[in-house]
């Protein structure tokens, strides 16, 4: 969804090299994708999204692989490829999309995983009273400190690469937000006495090694403000640690999610371009600091807003114009790849 007049036709050599595995894809680099739920991926509506990609500069899909049709079996103590009809159909869908030269990213919801909590309650975050702890939405979380829990998302990642995905994206690779409340209520299993960001870093290092060995790339979703903050914001996400472990880092820079007054902007949802511009400036500074210290820095590929946040006041309807405003803002900061988020996988008519 980049502006048709401004999208880059050639990439700098370093970026092109880092994306060499994508060179066979439809359209030009870099990766420009949309989020697709597992239900939509198995429905007739998928064809509409394929058509959207074929007539625009989009070239990628981010598809849930541990939603309603997980690729591997539960319980996770001995995960193996699932043989149910839903998973089999999903594998055929992946093959068909690859034949259309669409770059495929497998989204794995990592530590906020109610189905895994139900299957393996011993892996869950526990309340200090001993029961399974649940967030304000009533959902359980896996304890990131438990190294034995890492095997399941890593096995899922390997299977995703095996069946044809190009990249694995770890989402909810963090602790629950509201650290003060969580620390008051949760009894963590942390025998190594790790900090939150240390646990996340160690998980990503191990997961990345396995995915790379399988021939895929690794990305991680982070809160938008992680690119600005100097701390882990109480959730275990610190830019300097995550960006050094993965190939791609995807801050969720949805304008509607920022508080009034940030960067001097009174109504963030009404100023989509300004929010994205500031967020990308800060993210670039974070990466530059890593490089100055002799460390590698992940490619920045932000999640942009393609939904209307009607619960925010004031807000605006997000259509093609608002989406393109964000893309132009990111591009001006040298960030040409992006992902578009809509929880229902419905996107505006962007034209050609």
mmCIF file of C-alpha atoms in Angstrom:
data_model
loop_
_atom_site.group_PDB
_atom_site.id
_atom_site.type_symbol
_atom_site.label_atom_id
_atom_site.label_comp_id
_atom_site.label_asym_id
_atom_site.label_seq_id
_atom_site.Cartn_x
_atom_site.Cartn_y
_atom_site.Cartn_z
ATOM 1 C CA UNK A 1 0.000 0.000 0.000
ATOM 2 C CA UNK A 2 2.755 2.437 -0.729
ATOM 3 C CA UNK A 3 2.006 5.537 -2.807
ATOM 4 C CA UNK A 4 2.128 4.515 -6.457
ATOM 5 C CA UNK A 5 4.208 7.555 -7.428
ATOM 6 C CA UNK A 6 6.719 7.330 -4.588
ATOM 7 C CA UNK A 7 7.375 3.651 -4.013
ATOM 8 C CA UNK A 8 11.026 2.689 -4.422
ATOM 9 C CA UNK A 9 11.966 0.808 -7.580
ATOM 10 C CA UNK A 10 15.396 -0.195 -6.332
ATOM 11 C CA UNK A 11 16.685 -0.891 -2.873
ATOM 12 C CA UNK A 12 20.101 -0.051 -1.427
ATOM 13 C CA UNK A 13 22.498 -2.956 -1.811
ATOM 14 C CA UNK A 14 22.591 -3.761 1.906
ATOM 15 C CA UNK A 15 18.808 -3.934 2.155
ATOM 16 C CA UNK A 16 18.507 -5.885 -1.070
ATOM 17 C CA UNK A 17 21.041 -8.381 0.213
ATOM 18 C CA UNK A 18 19.179 -8.823 3.491
ATOM 19 C CA UNK A 19 16.026 -9.593 1.504
ATOM 20 C CA UNK A 20 17.640 -11.728 -1.195
ATOM 21 C CA UNK A 21 15.404 -14.683 -0.344
ATOM 22 C CA UNK A 22 12.428 -12.530 -1.359
ATOM 23 C CA UNK A 23 13.714 -11.581 -4.801
ATOM 24 C CA UNK A 24 11.487 -14.094 -6.550
ATOM 25 C CA UNK A 25 8.337 -12.462 -5.186
ATOM 26 C CA UNK A 26 5.623 -10.595 -6.995
ATOM 27 C CA UNK A 27 6.421 -6.922 -7.359
ATOM 28 C CA UNK A 28 9.347 -4.986 -5.962
ATOM 29 C CA UNK A 29 11.116 -5.215 -2.664
ATOM 30 C CA UNK A 30 10.700 -4.459 0.190
ATOM 31 C CA UNK A 31 8.009 -6.527 1.873
ATOM 32 C CA UNK A 32 4.568 -4.883 1.994
ATOM 33 C CA UNK A 33 1.956 -7.059 3.600
ATOM 34 C CA UNK A 34 -1.517 -7.448 5.042
ATOM 35 C CA UNK A 35 -2.703 -9.427 8.048
ATOM 36 C CA UNK A 36 -4.923 -12.438 7.275
ATOM 37 C CA UNK A 37 -6.718 -14.413 9.979
ATOM 38 C CA UNK A 38 -6.615 -18.208 9.765
ATOM 39 C CA UNK A 39 -10.385 -18.238 9.212
ATOM 40 C CA UNK A 40 -10.120 -15.851 6.261
ATOM 41 C CA UNK A 41 -7.203 -17.857 4.887
ATOM 42 C CA UNK A 42 -9.557 -20.842 4.715
ATOM 43 C CA UNK A 43 -12.503 -18.921 3.237
ATOM 44 C CA UNK A 44 -13.548 -17.684 -0.202
ATOM 45 C CA UNK A 45 -12.670 -14.156 0.895
ATOM 46 C CA UNK A 46 -9.003 -15.043 0.549
ATOM 47 C CA UNK A 47 -9.402 -14.627 -3.218
ATOM 48 C CA UNK A 48 -10.371 -10.978 -2.731
ATOM 49 C CA UNK A 49 -7.154 -10.410 -0.803
ATOM 50 C CA UNK A 50 -5.110 -12.163 -3.480
ATOM 51 C CA UNK A 51 -6.699 -9.842 -6.045
ATOM 52 C CA UNK A 52 -5.807 -6.852 -3.859
ATOM 53 C CA UNK A 53 -2.188 -7.970 -3.857
ATOM 54 C CA UNK A 54 -2.172 -8.605 -7.591
ATOM 55 C CA UNK A 55 -3.410 -5.114 -8.479
ATOM 56 C CA UNK A 56 -1.338 -3.145 -5.954
ATOM 57 C CA UNK A 57 2.247 -2.920 -4.746
ATOM 58 C CA UNK A 58 1.459 -5.337 -1.899
ATOM 59 C CA UNK A 59 3.438 -8.572 -2.041
ATOM 60 C CA UNK A 60 2.999 -10.349 1.295
ATOM 61 C CA UNK A 61 0.525 -11.889 3.737
ATOM 62 C CA UNK A 62 0.890 -12.373 7.483
ATOM 63 C CA UNK A 63 -1.231 -15.414 8.347
ATOM 64 C CA UNK A 64 -2.101 -16.839 11.775
ATOM 65 C CA UNK A 65 -0.806 -20.374 12.184
ATOM 66 C CA UNK A 66 -1.892 -21.104 15.753
ATOM 67 C CA UNK A 67 -5.416 -19.757 15.563
ATOM 68 C CA UNK A 68 -8.377 -21.945 14.614
ATOM 69 C CA UNK A 69 -6.215 -24.314 12.557
ATOM 70 C CA UNK A 70 -2.886 -24.953 14.248
ATOM 71 C CA UNK A 71 -0.292 -26.682 12.105
ATOM 72 C CA UNK A 72 0.906 -28.934 14.918
ATOM 73 C CA UNK A 73 -0.857 -31.056 17.478
ATOM 74 C CA UNK A 74 -1.659 -30.523 21.124
ATOM 75 C CA UNK A 75 -0.620 -31.469 23.751
ATOM 76 C CA UNK A 76 2.696 -29.774 23.071
ATOM 77 C CA UNK A 77 4.853 -32.145 25.086
ATOM 78 C CA UNK A 78 5.515 -34.002 21.817
ATOM 79 C CA UNK A 79 4.363 -31.685 19.009
ATOM 80 C CA UNK A 80 4.048 -33.117 15.531
ATOM 81 C CA UNK A 81 2.463 -31.968 12.258
ATOM 82 C CA UNK A 82 -1.325 -32.043 12.466
ATOM 83 C CA UNK A 83 -3.141 -34.409 10.118
ATOM 84 C CA UNK A 84 -6.633 -32.990 10.579
ATOM 85 C CA UNK A 85 -8.548 -31.767 7.537
ATOM 86 C CA UNK A 86 -8.253 -28.107 8.528
ATOM 87 C CA UNK A 87 -4.464 -28.231 8.724
ATOM 88 C CA UNK A 88 -4.275 -30.192 5.464
ATOM 89 C CA UNK A 89 -6.393 -27.585 3.689
ATOM 90 C CA UNK A 90 -4.210 -24.870 5.176
ATOM 91 C CA UNK A 91 -1.071 -26.481 3.787
ATOM 92 C CA UNK A 92 -2.652 -26.586 0.332
ATOM 93 C CA UNK A 93 -3.540 -22.907 0.654
ATOM 94 C CA UNK A 94 0.076 -22.066 1.467
ATOM 95 C CA UNK A 95 1.241 -23.940 -1.617
ATOM 96 C CA UNK A 96 -1.256 -22.074 -3.799
ATOM 97 C CA UNK A 97 -0.197 -18.682 -2.444
ATOM 98 C CA UNK A 98 3.463 -19.498 -2.985
ATOM 99 C CA UNK A 99 2.683 -20.354 -6.600
ATOM 100 C CA UNK A 100 1.434 -16.777 -6.907
ATOM 101 C CA UNK A 101 4.817 -15.562 -5.599
ATOM 102 C CA UNK A 102 3.331 -14.050 -2.451
ATOM 103 C CA UNK A 103 5.760 -13.694 0.450
ATOM 104 C CA UNK A 104 4.271 -15.585 3.396
ATOM 105 C CA UNK A 105 4.810 -14.717 7.049
ATOM 106 C CA UNK A 106 3.556 -17.111 9.726
ATOM 107 C CA UNK A 107 2.230 -15.180 12.728
ATOM 108 C CA UNK A 108 2.675 -17.091 15.971
ATOM 109 C CA UNK A 109 0.883 -15.739 19.043
ATOM 110 C CA UNK A 110 3.537 -16.766 21.522
ATOM 111 C CA UNK A 111 2.944 -16.230 25.232
ATOM 112 C CA UNK A 112 -0.681 -15.066 25.240
ATOM 113 C CA UNK A 113 -2.068 -18.441 24.254
ATOM 114 C CA UNK A 114 -5.317 -19.549 25.938
ATOM 115 C CA UNK A 115 -5.516 -22.856 24.027
ATOM 116 C CA UNK A 116 -2.019 -23.782 25.147
ATOM 117 C CA UNK A 117 -2.882 -22.791 28.715
ATOM 118 C CA UNK A 118 -5.903 -25.101 28.558
ATOM 119 C CA UNK A 119 -3.799 -27.968 27.222
ATOM 120 C CA UNK A 120 -0.832 -27.392 29.540
ATOM 121 C CA UNK A 121 -1.997 -25.493 32.645
ATOM 122 C CA UNK A 122 1.338 -26.249 34.356
ATOM 123 C CA UNK A 123 2.945 -23.866 31.848
ATOM 124 C CA UNK A 124 0.613 -20.987 32.637
ATOM 125 C CA UNK A 125 1.264 -17.875 34.651
ATOM 126 C CA UNK A 126 -0.094 -18.676 38.117
ATOM 127 C CA UNK A 127 -1.701 -16.385 40.610
ATOM 128 C CA UNK A 128 -0.184 -16.188 44.060
ATOM 129 C CA UNK A 129 -3.171 -18.204 45.239
ATOM 130 C CA UNK A 130 -2.146 -21.058 42.931
ATOM 131 C CA UNK A 131 -4.799 -20.820 40.214
ATOM 132 C CA UNK A 132 -4.197 -19.987 36.552
ATOM 133 C CA UNK A 133 -3.798 -16.215 36.300
ATOM 134 C CA UNK A 134 -5.928 -14.438 33.702
ATOM 135 C CA UNK A 135 -5.661 -10.953 32.265
ATOM 136 C CA UNK A 136 -8.495 -8.427 32.302
ATOM 137 C CA UNK A 137 -9.920 -10.069 29.184
ATOM 138 C CA UNK A 138 -10.098 -13.403 31.023
ATOM 139 C CA UNK A 139 -7.336 -15.030 28.983
ATOM 140 C CA UNK A 140 -4.434 -17.081 30.260
ATOM 141 C CA UNK A 141 -0.763 -16.570 29.462
ATOM 142 C CA UNK A 142 2.178 -18.946 29.206
ATOM 143 C CA UNK A 143 5.030 -18.087 31.598
ATOM 144 C CA UNK A 144 7.924 -16.820 29.428
ATOM 145 C CA UNK A 145 10.410 -17.719 32.165
ATOM 146 C CA UNK A 146 9.667 -21.447 31.708
ATOM 147 C CA UNK A 147 12.153 -22.656 29.118
ATOM 148 C CA UNK A 148 10.165 -25.854 28.545
ATOM 149 C CA UNK A 149 7.324 -23.743 27.122
ATOM 150 C CA UNK A 150 9.506 -22.451 24.305
ATOM 151 C CA UNK A 151 9.476 -25.814 22.501
ATOM 152 C CA UNK A 152 5.908 -25.404 21.270
ATOM 153 C CA UNK A 153 6.187 -22.068 19.417
ATOM 154 C CA UNK A 154 9.586 -23.114 18.073
ATOM 155 C CA UNK A 155 8.168 -26.408 16.746
ATOM 156 C CA UNK A 156 5.307 -24.462 15.180
ATOM 157 C CA UNK A 157 7.798 -22.083 13.578
ATOM 158 C CA UNK A 158 9.817 -24.938 12.088
ATOM 159 C CA UNK A 159 6.680 -26.535 10.678
ATOM 160 C CA UNK A 160 5.579 -23.236 9.137
ATOM 161 C CA UNK A 161 8.894 -22.919 7.301
ATOM 162 C CA UNK A 162 8.725 -26.575 6.243
ATOM 163 C CA UNK A 163 5.377 -26.155 4.493
ATOM 164 C CA UNK A 164 6.411 -23.036 2.599
ATOM 165 C CA UNK A 165 6.325 -19.918 4.756
ATOM 166 C CA UNK A 166 9.248 -17.563 4.151
ATOM 167 C CA UNK A 167 9.285 -15.971 7.584
ATOM 168 C CA UNK A 168 8.043 -16.534 11.117
ATOM 169 C CA UNK A 169 6.724 -13.606 13.105
ATOM 170 C CA UNK A 170 6.467 -13.921 16.887
ATOM 171 C CA UNK A 171 3.645 -11.800 18.283
ATOM 172 C CA UNK A 172 2.833 -11.384 21.977
ATOM 173 C CA UNK A 173 6.473 -12.221 22.581
ATOM 174 C CA UNK A 174 6.289 -10.408 25.873
ATOM 175 C CA UNK A 175 4.886 -10.380 29.375
ATOM 176 C CA UNK A 176 1.419 -8.994 30.148
ATOM 177 C CA UNK A 177 1.240 -5.212 30.404
ATOM 178 C CA UNK A 178 0.675 -3.309 33.667
ATOM 179 C CA UNK A 179 3.745 -4.578 35.508
ATOM 180 C CA UNK A 180 2.746 -3.299 38.946
ATOM 181 C CA UNK A 181 -0.576 -5.161 38.862
ATOM 182 C CA UNK A 182 0.954 -8.284 37.337
ATOM 183 C CA UNK A 183 3.755 -8.435 39.912
ATOM 184 C CA UNK A 184 1.200 -8.035 42.669
ATOM 185 C CA UNK A 185 -0.930 -10.920 41.398
ATOM 186 C CA UNK A 186 1.423 -13.390 39.668
ATOM 187 C CA UNK A 187 3.848 -15.926 41.068
ATOM 188 C CA UNK A 188 6.438 -16.385 38.316
ATOM 189 C CA UNK A 189 8.525 -19.517 37.827
ATOM 190 C CA UNK A 190 11.935 -17.902 37.403
ATOM 191 C CA UNK A 191 14.659 -20.231 38.718
ATOM 192 C CA UNK A 192 17.355 -18.388 36.740
ATOM 193 C CA UNK A 193 16.390 -15.022 38.203
ATOM 194 C CA UNK A 194 16.194 -13.451 34.745
ATOM 195 C CA UNK A 195 14.843 -9.999 34.095
ATOM 196 C CA UNK A 196 11.813 -9.822 31.796
ATOM 197 C CA UNK A 197 13.774 -8.599 28.788
ATOM 198 C CA UNK A 198 16.481 -11.197 29.395
ATOM 199 C CA UNK A 199 13.892 -13.989 29.169
ATOM 200 C CA UNK A 200 12.466 -12.590 25.929
ATOM 201 C CA UNK A 201 15.948 -12.154 24.479
ATOM 202 C CA UNK A 202 16.920 -15.744 25.285
ATOM 203 C CA UNK A 203 13.714 -17.108 23.776
ATOM 204 C CA UNK A 204 14.199 -15.141 20.553
ATOM 205 C CA UNK A 205 17.846 -16.181 20.298
ATOM 206 C CA UNK A 206 16.936 -19.844 20.521
ATOM 207 C CA UNK A 207 13.921 -19.502 18.216
ATOM 208 C CA UNK A 208 15.891 -17.552 15.618
ATOM 209 C CA UNK A 209 18.632 -20.182 15.532
ATOM 210 C CA UNK A 210 16.055 -22.909 14.881
ATOM 211 C CA UNK A 211 14.187 -20.954 12.213
ATOM 212 C CA UNK A 212 17.403 -19.956 10.451
ATOM 213 C CA UNK A 213 18.475 -23.584 10.469
ATOM 214 C CA UNK A 214 15.170 -24.406 8.767
ATOM 215 C CA UNK A 215 15.833 -21.794 6.094
ATOM 216 C CA UNK A 216 13.471 -19.019 7.207
ATOM 217 C CA UNK A 217 13.652 -15.482 8.529
ATOM 218 C CA UNK A 218 12.497 -14.307 11.961
ATOM 219 C CA UNK A 219 10.575 -11.199 12.945
ATOM 220 C CA UNK A 220 9.073 -9.955 16.197
ATOM 221 C CA UNK A 221 6.187 -7.607 16.920
ATOM 222 C CA UNK A 222 6.734 -4.968 19.588
ATOM 223 C CA UNK A 223 4.737 -2.135 21.116
ATOM 224 C CA UNK A 224 5.099 1.062 19.120
ATOM 225 C CA UNK A 225 6.591 2.968 22.038
ATOM 226 C CA UNK A 226 9.408 0.431 22.388
ATOM 227 C CA UNK A 227 11.139 2.369 19.633
ATOM 228 C CA UNK A 228 11.045 5.486 21.800
ATOM 229 C CA UNK A 229 11.455 4.099 25.324
ATOM 230 C CA UNK A 230 14.786 3.353 26.979
ATOM 231 C CA UNK A 231 13.236 0.659 29.214
ATOM 232 C CA UNK A 232 11.396 -2.596 28.542
ATOM 233 C CA UNK A 233 8.131 -0.871 29.562
ATOM 234 C CA UNK A 234 7.520 -3.658 32.064
ATOM 235 C CA UNK A 235 6.693 -6.208 29.358
ATOM 236 C CA UNK A 236 10.164 -7.520 28.520
ATOM 237 C CA UNK A 237 10.426 -5.715 25.192
ATOM 238 C CA UNK A 238 13.527 -3.574 24.897
ATOM 239 C CA UNK A 239 14.539 -2.410 21.429
ATOM 240 C CA UNK A 240 18.247 -2.920 22.013
ATOM 241 C CA UNK A 241 17.775 -6.590 22.926
ATOM 242 C CA UNK A 242 15.071 -7.633 20.448
ATOM 243 C CA UNK A 243 16.501 -5.825 17.403
ATOM 244 C CA UNK A 244 19.792 -7.630 17.973
ATOM 245 C CA UNK A 245 18.206 -11.086 17.874
ATOM 246 C CA UNK A 246 15.806 -11.053 14.904
ATOM 247 C CA UNK A 247 15.952 -10.253 11.202
ATOM 248 C CA UNK A 248 12.974 -7.886 11.258
ATOM 249 C CA UNK A 249 11.404 -5.856 14.055
ATOM 250 C CA UNK A 250 7.824 -4.661 13.628
ATOM 251 C CA UNK A 251 6.724 -1.872 15.977
ATOM 252 C CA UNK A 252 2.934 -1.460 16.070
ATOM 253 C CA UNK A 253 2.762 2.266 15.396
ATOM 254 C CA UNK A 254 -1.017 2.621 15.170
ATOM 255 C CA UNK A 255 -1.792 6.344 15.651
ATOM 256 C CA UNK A 256 -4.933 5.520 17.654
ATOM 257 C CA UNK A 257 -2.831 3.769 20.310
ATOM 258 C CA UNK A 258 -0.824 6.843 21.307
ATOM 259 C CA UNK A 259 -1.784 9.206 24.101
ATOM 260 C CA UNK A 260 -2.708 12.802 23.440
ATOM 261 C CA UNK A 261 0.306 15.095 23.725
ATOM 262 C CA UNK A 262 2.976 12.636 22.637
ATOM 263 C CA UNK A 263 5.593 14.455 20.548
ATOM 264 C CA UNK A 264 3.410 17.539 21.037
ATOM 265 C CA UNK A 265 0.550 16.002 19.027
ATOM 266 C CA UNK A 266 -2.822 16.634 20.670
ATOM 267 C CA UNK A 267 -4.952 14.231 18.606
ATOM 268 C CA UNK A 268 -2.757 11.311 17.450
ATOM 269 C CA UNK A 269 -5.497 9.489 15.538
ATOM 270 C CA UNK A 270 -6.114 12.611 13.438
ATOM 271 C CA UNK A 271 -2.406 13.014 12.664
ATOM 272 C CA UNK A 272 -1.436 9.621 11.310
ATOM 273 C CA UNK A 273 1.539 10.802 9.267
ATOM 274 C CA UNK A 274 3.077 12.804 12.090
ATOM 275 C CA UNK A 275 2.809 9.877 14.530
ATOM 276 C CA UNK A 276 4.402 7.408 12.129
ATOM 277 C CA UNK A 277 7.133 9.878 11.216
ATOM 278 C CA UNK A 278 8.135 10.446 14.851
ATOM 279 C CA UNK A 279 7.962 6.710 15.606
ATOM 280 C CA UNK A 280 10.228 5.857 12.662
ATOM 281 C CA UNK A 281 12.713 8.599 13.580
ATOM 282 C CA UNK A 282 13.012 7.132 17.064
ATOM 283 C CA UNK A 283 13.285 3.566 15.765
ATOM 284 C CA UNK A 284 16.044 4.592 13.370
ATOM 285 C CA UNK A 285 17.914 6.239 16.247
ATOM 286 C CA UNK A 286 17.661 3.015 18.251
ATOM 287 C CA UNK A 287 19.152 1.038 15.378
ATOM 288 C CA UNK A 288 21.892 3.601 14.822
ATOM 289 C CA UNK A 289 22.940 3.289 18.476
ATOM 290 C CA UNK A 290 23.175 -0.481 18.056
ATOM 291 C CA UNK A 291 25.384 -0.120 14.981
ATOM 292 C CA UNK A 292 27.617 2.442 16.687
ATOM 293 C CA UNK A 293 28.175 -0.126 19.418
ATOM 294 C CA UNK A 294 29.172 -2.731 16.858
ATOM 295 C CA UNK A 295 25.925 -4.680 17.072
ATOM 296 C CA UNK A 296 23.614 -5.832 14.312
ATOM 297 C CA UNK A 297 20.237 -4.131 13.994
ATOM 298 C CA UNK A 298 17.083 -5.695 12.592
ATOM 299 C CA UNK A 299 15.298 -4.287 9.570
ATOM 300 C CA UNK A 300 12.389 -2.039 10.608
ATOM 301 C CA UNK A 301 9.043 -3.060 9.120
ATOM 302 C CA UNK A 302 6.214 -1.323 11.019
ATOM 303 C CA UNK A 303 2.630 -2.361 11.508
ATOM 304 C CA UNK A 304 0.418 0.474 10.259
ATOM 305 C CA UNK A 305 -3.205 1.200 11.073
ATOM 306 C CA UNK A 306 -5.865 0.048 8.603
ATOM 307 C CA UNK A 307 -8.841 0.150 10.967
ATOM 308 C CA UNK A 308 -11.070 2.830 12.434
ATOM 309 C CA UNK A 309 -10.633 3.240 16.196
ATOM 310 C CA UNK A 310 -14.174 4.377 16.951
ATOM 311 C CA UNK A 311 -13.532 4.138 20.705
ATOM 312 C CA UNK A 312 -10.933 6.932 20.506
ATOM 313 C CA UNK A 313 -11.986 10.572 20.800
ATOM 314 C CA UNK A 314 -11.338 12.323 18.545
ATOM 315 C CA UNK A 315 -10.880 9.798 15.764
ATOM 316 C CA UNK A 316 -11.239 9.558 12.014
ATOM 317 C CA UNK A 317 -12.269 6.839 9.593
ATOM 318 C CA UNK A 318 -9.213 5.067 8.202
ATOM 319 C CA UNK A 319 -9.428 4.405 4.488
ATOM 320 C CA UNK A 320 -6.957 4.448 1.622
ATOM 321 C CA UNK A 321 -5.941 8.074 2.194
ATOM 322 C CA UNK A 322 -5.066 7.539 5.868
ATOM 323 C CA UNK A 323 -3.186 4.330 5.112
ATOM 324 C CA UNK A 324 -1.140 5.963 2.385
ATOM 325 C CA UNK A 325 -0.409 8.940 4.621
ATOM 326 C CA UNK A 326 1.266 6.568 7.075
ATOM 327 C CA UNK A 327 3.215 4.815 4.327
ATOM 328 C CA UNK A 328 4.496 8.094 2.924
ATOM 329 C CA UNK A 329 5.578 9.181 6.406
ATOM 330 C CA UNK A 330 7.527 5.958 6.979
ATOM 331 C CA UNK A 331 9.095 6.156 3.524
ATOM 332 C CA UNK A 332 10.328 9.700 4.170
ATOM 333 C CA UNK A 333 12.256 8.257 7.132
ATOM 334 C CA UNK A 334 13.822 5.587 4.933
ATOM 335 C CA UNK A 335 11.468 2.793 6.014
ATOM 336 C CA UNK A 336 9.916 1.315 2.886
ATOM 337 C CA UNK A 337 8.520 -1.997 4.114
ATOM 338 C CA UNK A 338 5.305 -2.183 6.131
ATOM 339 C CA UNK A 339 2.450 -4.393 7.297
ATOM 340 C CA UNK A 340 -1.206 -3.358 7.480
ATOM 341 C CA UNK A 341 -3.327 -4.443 10.420
ATOM 342 C CA UNK A 342 -7.052 -4.991 10.390
ATOM 343 C CA UNK A 343 -8.348 -7.582 12.852
ATOM 344 C CA UNK A 344 -11.046 -8.667 10.373
ATOM 345 C CA UNK A 345 -8.651 -8.675 7.393
ATOM 346 C CA UNK A 346 -10.692 -6.039 5.550
ATOM 347 C CA UNK A 347 -8.729 -3.427 3.629
ATOM 348 C CA UNK A 348 -9.664 -0.367 1.578
ATOM 349 C CA UNK A 349 -9.626 -0.209 -2.182
ATOM 350 C CA UNK A 350 -6.164 1.162 -2.790
ATOM 351 C CA UNK A 351 -6.175 1.363 -6.543
ATOM 352 C CA UNK A 352 -3.273 0.196 -8.678
#
